[in-house]
Amino acid sequence: MSTSSSSQPRAAITAMGHFLPEKRLTNADLEQIVDTDDEWIRTRTGIEERRILDDPDKATAYMASQAAEELFQKHDIDPATIDLIIVATITPDMEFPSTACLVQDSIGAQNAWGFDLAAACSGFLFALTNGASFIESGRAKRVLVIGADTMSAITDYEDRSTCILFGDAAGAVLLEPHDTYGLQDTVHYSDGAHADLLTLPAGGSLNPASHETVDQRLHYLKQDGRPVFRHAVTGMADVCVEIMERNDLTGDDVDFLVPHQANKRIIDATANRMGLSSDKVMLNIHRYGNTTAATVPLCLNDWQAELKPGHNLVLTTFGGGLTWGASYLTWAYDGAEYDS
Ligand code: ACO
């Protein structure tokens, strides 16, 4: 699916917030848990540490709400003015009610409706496109798009090939109409033919929870890393080149690449294909690992002081499904004014 339109109002990001749990899980910590070592993890993935939500009474809705609260406080926004909340997540607090409903109540957004969107690591970008459609059509004036995942809840800390990768976090952005800046174009793809490469096998209607599913550790994420890596390298680079060509952008025109943080080698390959130098690539995988739907808004939060109105951003993700995509966004506000 791809969209491109010039006649409608743009949907611009006008505020941001994020949440990171305090507990750090370092590569050295993981060396004590599974047969791995710091050097392997750093050279194969770029990850040095991740954050873990270490409170049995808190989960994804809590982190998403904290990110939204930070956004409201930093930008002096009344939660009652929010029309719609979309939470991208594959780790909802429970199957239902949706995380969006829990967030809506917790942040006091009494005039908002909302829903969850599940697209694994592509969740935030898919949610951004959805949220933008409500702004572009005039159906909403203020849409809160949140990417939040408690990956530690579905990570098997006996599986060294996956437990080194994931961390917990949430990032939130506010979308509002803008005459010029905002989401300019999107390209998204899904390919269910490779669904089995990255999956949470049990807990859904196909394999409901049972003693057997628990015994077989089927409530944990499974990944066939090598083929996912191959698909990710080509998928992410191809879709970024596609969106650049559609919009007549060269590497010189792109101010920042905002890539999903799954593996530094995938990000490097994508930046290379786009002709970007490393100073234009947002990279924080070493600090947080792969936080699934939270990676892209976390990057935007980390770089907000450097983002200036009119900057050209290419956002890109790749994840389970398989799902992938890219969005071309022109930045709408001076992040420095909110750098407090
Ligand atoms: N420590 C030490 N050795 C390890 C570890 C570890 N933690 N994990 C695997 N190994 C070993 C393997 O057993 C293997 O050994 P062998 O050759 O003797 O069999 C060797 O290292 C190489 O294993 P590979 O799986 O080929 O390692 P690779 O270089 O592919 O790295 C990784 C694995 C990091 C998972 C990589 O495949 C990857 O990044 N895949 C893509 C991840 C991704 O993009 N996912 C999508 C988003 S996630 C989502 O949507 C929820």
mmCIF file of C-alpha atoms in Angstrom, residues 183-325:
data_model
loop_
_atom_site.group_PDB
_atom_site.id
_atom_site.type_symbol
_atom_site.label_atom_id
_atom_site.label_comp_id
_atom_site.label_asym_id
_atom_site.label_seq_id
_atom_site.Cartn_x
_atom_site.Cartn_y
_atom_site.Cartn_z
ATOM 1 C CA LEU A 183 3.592 13.296 6.620
ATOM 2 C CA GLN A 184 4.251 13.662 2.879
ATOM 3 C CA ASP A 185 4.223 10.064 1.669
ATOM 4 C CA THR A 186 4.141 6.477 2.908
ATOM 5 C CA VAL A 187 4.902 3.060 1.439
ATOM 6 C CA HIS A 188 3.906 -0.038 3.416
ATOM 7 C CA TYR A 189 4.148 -3.759 2.719
ATOM 8 C CA SER A 190 2.971 -7.010 4.323
ATOM 9 C CA ASP A 191 4.009 -10.544 3.336
ATOM 10 C CA GLY A 192 2.233 -13.262 5.299
ATOM 11 C CA ALA A 193 4.012 -15.966 3.298
ATOM 12 C CA HIS A 194 6.876 -15.601 5.775
ATOM 13 C CA ALA A 195 4.705 -15.319 8.898
ATOM 14 C CA ASP A 196 6.396 -18.344 10.471
ATOM 15 C CA LEU A 197 9.820 -16.648 10.614
ATOM 16 C CA LEU A 198 8.861 -14.433 13.551
ATOM 17 C CA THR A 199 5.943 -15.442 15.745
ATOM 18 C CA LEU A 200 4.405 -15.796 19.198
ATOM 19 C CA PRO A 201 2.930 -19.292 18.702
ATOM 20 C CA ALA A 202 0.498 -19.656 21.619
ATOM 21 C CA GLY A 203 -2.041 -17.585 23.500
ATOM 22 C CA GLY A 204 -4.218 -16.793 20.481
ATOM 23 C CA SER A 205 -7.281 -18.676 19.208
ATOM 24 C CA LEU A 206 -5.164 -21.260 17.340
ATOM 25 C CA ASN A 207 -3.174 -22.417 20.372
ATOM 26 C CA PRO A 208 -4.988 -21.182 23.483
ATOM 27 C CA ALA A 209 -3.031 -21.359 26.727
ATOM 28 C CA SER A 210 -2.738 -24.899 28.079
ATOM 29 C CA HIS A 211 -0.299 -26.872 30.208
ATOM 30 C CA GLU A 212 1.260 -28.100 26.949
ATOM 31 C CA THR A 213 1.781 -24.619 25.496
ATOM 32 C CA VAL A 214 3.414 -23.495 28.733
ATOM 33 C CA ASP A 215 5.585 -26.639 28.958
ATOM 34 C CA GLN A 216 6.716 -26.117 25.365
ATOM 35 C CA ARG A 217 7.522 -22.430 26.024
ATOM 36 C CA LEU A 218 5.155 -21.400 23.208
ATOM 37 C CA HIS A 219 4.181 -18.140 24.915
ATOM 38 C CA TYR A 220 7.569 -16.703 24.033
ATOM 39 C CA LEU A 221 8.617 -15.004 20.812
ATOM 40 C CA LYS A 222 10.324 -17.321 18.266
ATOM 41 C CA GLN A 223 12.536 -15.973 15.509
ATOM 42 C CA ASP A 224 14.456 -17.588 12.673
ATOM 43 C CA GLY A 225 17.067 -14.835 12.760
ATOM 44 C CA ARG A 226 19.084 -15.469 9.601
ATOM 45 C CA PRO A 227 16.237 -15.329 7.021
ATOM 46 C CA VAL A 228 14.609 -12.422 8.881
ATOM 47 C CA PHE A 229 17.935 -10.601 8.676
ATOM 48 C CA ARG A 230 18.135 -11.213 4.901
ATOM 49 C CA HIS A 231 14.558 -10.007 4.332
ATOM 50 C CA ALA A 232 15.136 -6.989 6.597
ATOM 51 C CA VAL A 233 18.309 -5.849 4.832
ATOM 52 C CA THR A 234 16.724 -5.899 1.379
ATOM 53 C CA GLY A 235 13.200 -4.877 2.481
ATOM 54 C CA MET A 236 14.246 -1.828 4.462
ATOM 55 C CA ALA A 237 16.793 -0.592 1.935
ATOM 56 C CA ASP A 238 14.444 -1.163 -1.044
ATOM 57 C CA VAL A 239 11.507 0.642 0.542
ATOM 58 C CA CYS A 240 13.689 3.621 1.522
ATOM 59 C CA VAL A 241 15.055 3.916 -2.010
ATOM 60 C CA GLU A 242 11.483 3.600 -3.334
ATOM 61 C CA ILE A 243 10.170 6.466 -1.200
ATOM 62 C CA MET A 244 13.184 8.629 -2.093
ATOM 63 C CA GLU A 245 12.632 8.042 -5.822
ATOM 64 C CA ARG A 246 8.877 8.714 -5.565
ATOM 65 C CA ASN A 247 9.638 12.083 -3.968
ATOM 66 C CA ASP A 248 12.731 13.016 -6.009
ATOM 67 C CA LEU A 249 14.953 12.918 -2.942
ATOM 68 C CA THR A 250 18.686 12.277 -3.080
ATOM 69 C CA GLY A 251 20.850 11.403 -0.082
ATOM 70 C CA ASP A 252 21.743 15.105 0.166
ATOM 71 C CA ASP A 253 18.058 16.035 0.557
ATOM 72 C CA VAL A 254 17.473 13.696 3.496
ATOM 73 C CA ASP A 255 18.353 15.316 6.836
ATOM 74 C CA PHE A 256 17.743 12.243 8.992
ATOM 75 C CA LEU A 257 17.024 8.546 8.595
ATOM 76 C CA VAL A 258 14.882 7.317 11.509
ATOM 77 C CA PRO A 259 15.223 3.540 11.302
ATOM 78 C CA HIS A 260 13.715 0.749 13.368
ATOM 79 C CA GLN A 261 16.430 -0.418 15.764
ATOM 80 C CA ALA A 262 16.624 -4.206 15.323
ATOM 81 C CA ASN A 263 20.242 -4.617 14.292
ATOM 82 C CA LYS A 264 22.929 -2.013 13.583
ATOM 83 C CA ARG A 265 24.083 -3.988 10.538
ATOM 84 C CA ILE A 266 20.592 -3.705 8.961
ATOM 85 C CA ILE A 267 20.585 0.059 9.641
ATOM 86 C CA ASP A 268 24.096 0.516 8.182
ATOM 87 C CA ALA A 269 23.130 -1.364 5.005
ATOM 88 C CA THR A 270 20.012 0.795 4.592
ATOM 89 C CA ALA A 271 21.899 4.063 5.124
ATOM 90 C CA ASN A 272 24.510 2.918 2.617
ATOM 91 C CA ARG A 273 21.925 2.222 -0.090
ATOM 92 C CA MET A 274 20.388 5.660 0.549
ATOM 93 C CA GLY A 275 23.772 7.378 0.251
ATOM 94 C CA LEU A 276 23.649 8.795 3.781
ATOM 95 C CA SER A 277 26.590 9.568 6.044
ATOM 96 C CA SER A 278 26.407 8.180 9.591
ATOM 97 C CA ASP A 279 25.720 11.607 11.156
ATOM 98 C CA LYS A 280 22.311 11.571 9.434
ATOM 99 C CA VAL A 281 21.289 8.235 10.940
ATOM 100 C CA MET A 282 19.451 8.132 14.254
ATOM 101 C CA LEU A 283 20.945 5.280 16.223
ATOM 102 C CA ASN A 284 20.240 4.390 19.856
ATOM 103 C CA ILE A 285 20.097 0.584 19.654
ATOM 104 C CA HIS A 286 23.196 0.376 21.894
ATOM 105 C CA ARG A 287 21.214 1.900 24.763
ATOM 106 C CA TYR A 288 17.770 0.358 24.413
ATOM 107 C CA GLY A 289 17.986 -2.713 22.124
ATOM 108 C CA ASN A 290 14.937 -3.518 20.022
ATOM 109 C CA THR A 291 11.864 -2.060 21.726
ATOM 110 C CA THR A 292 9.602 -3.128 18.813
ATOM 111 C CA ALA A 293 6.871 -0.464 18.334
ATOM 112 C CA ALA A 294 8.758 2.091 20.453
ATOM 113 C CA THR A 295 12.017 2.358 18.480
ATOM 114 C CA VAL A 296 11.067 5.113 16.021
ATOM 115 C CA PRO A 297 9.389 7.493 18.533
ATOM 116 C CA LEU A 298 12.298 6.884 20.947
ATOM 117 C CA CYS A 299 14.711 8.037 18.234
ATOM 118 C CA LEU A 300 12.613 11.127 17.502
ATOM 119 C CA ASN A 301 12.602 11.934 21.225
ATOM 120 C CA ASP A 302 16.362 11.490 21.534
ATOM 121 C CA TRP A 303 17.058 13.738 18.518
ATOM 122 C CA GLN A 304 14.342 16.349 19.100
ATOM 123 C CA ALA A 305 16.766 19.163 19.927
ATOM 124 C CA GLU A 306 18.418 18.723 16.515
ATOM 125 C CA LEU A 307 15.204 18.639 14.478
ATOM 126 C CA LYS A 308 14.312 21.903 12.725
ATOM 127 C CA PRO A 309 11.211 22.948 10.778
ATOM 128 C CA GLY A 310 11.411 21.751 7.182
ATOM 129 C CA HIS A 311 13.904 18.961 7.853
ATOM 130 C CA ASN A 312 13.330 15.947 5.582
ATOM 131 C CA LEU A 313 13.010 12.704 7.546
ATOM 132 C CA VAL A 314 12.712 9.168 6.222
ATOM 133 C CA LEU A 315 11.231 6.827 8.838
ATOM 134 C CA THR A 316 11.526 3.094 8.166
ATOM 135 C CA THR A 317 10.650 -0.169 9.913
ATOM 136 C CA PHE A 318 10.796 -3.920 9.357
ATOM 137 C CA GLY A 319 9.253 -6.640 11.493
ATOM 138 C CA GLY A 320 7.184 -9.756 12.039
ATOM 139 C CA GLY A 321 4.377 -10.470 9.622
ATOM 140 C CA LEU A 322 6.445 -9.854 7.666
ATOM 141 C CA THR A 323 5.717 -6.132 7.655
ATOM 142 C CA TRP A 324 7.796 -3.198 6.494
ATOM 143 C CA GLY A 325 7.599 0.329 5.205
#
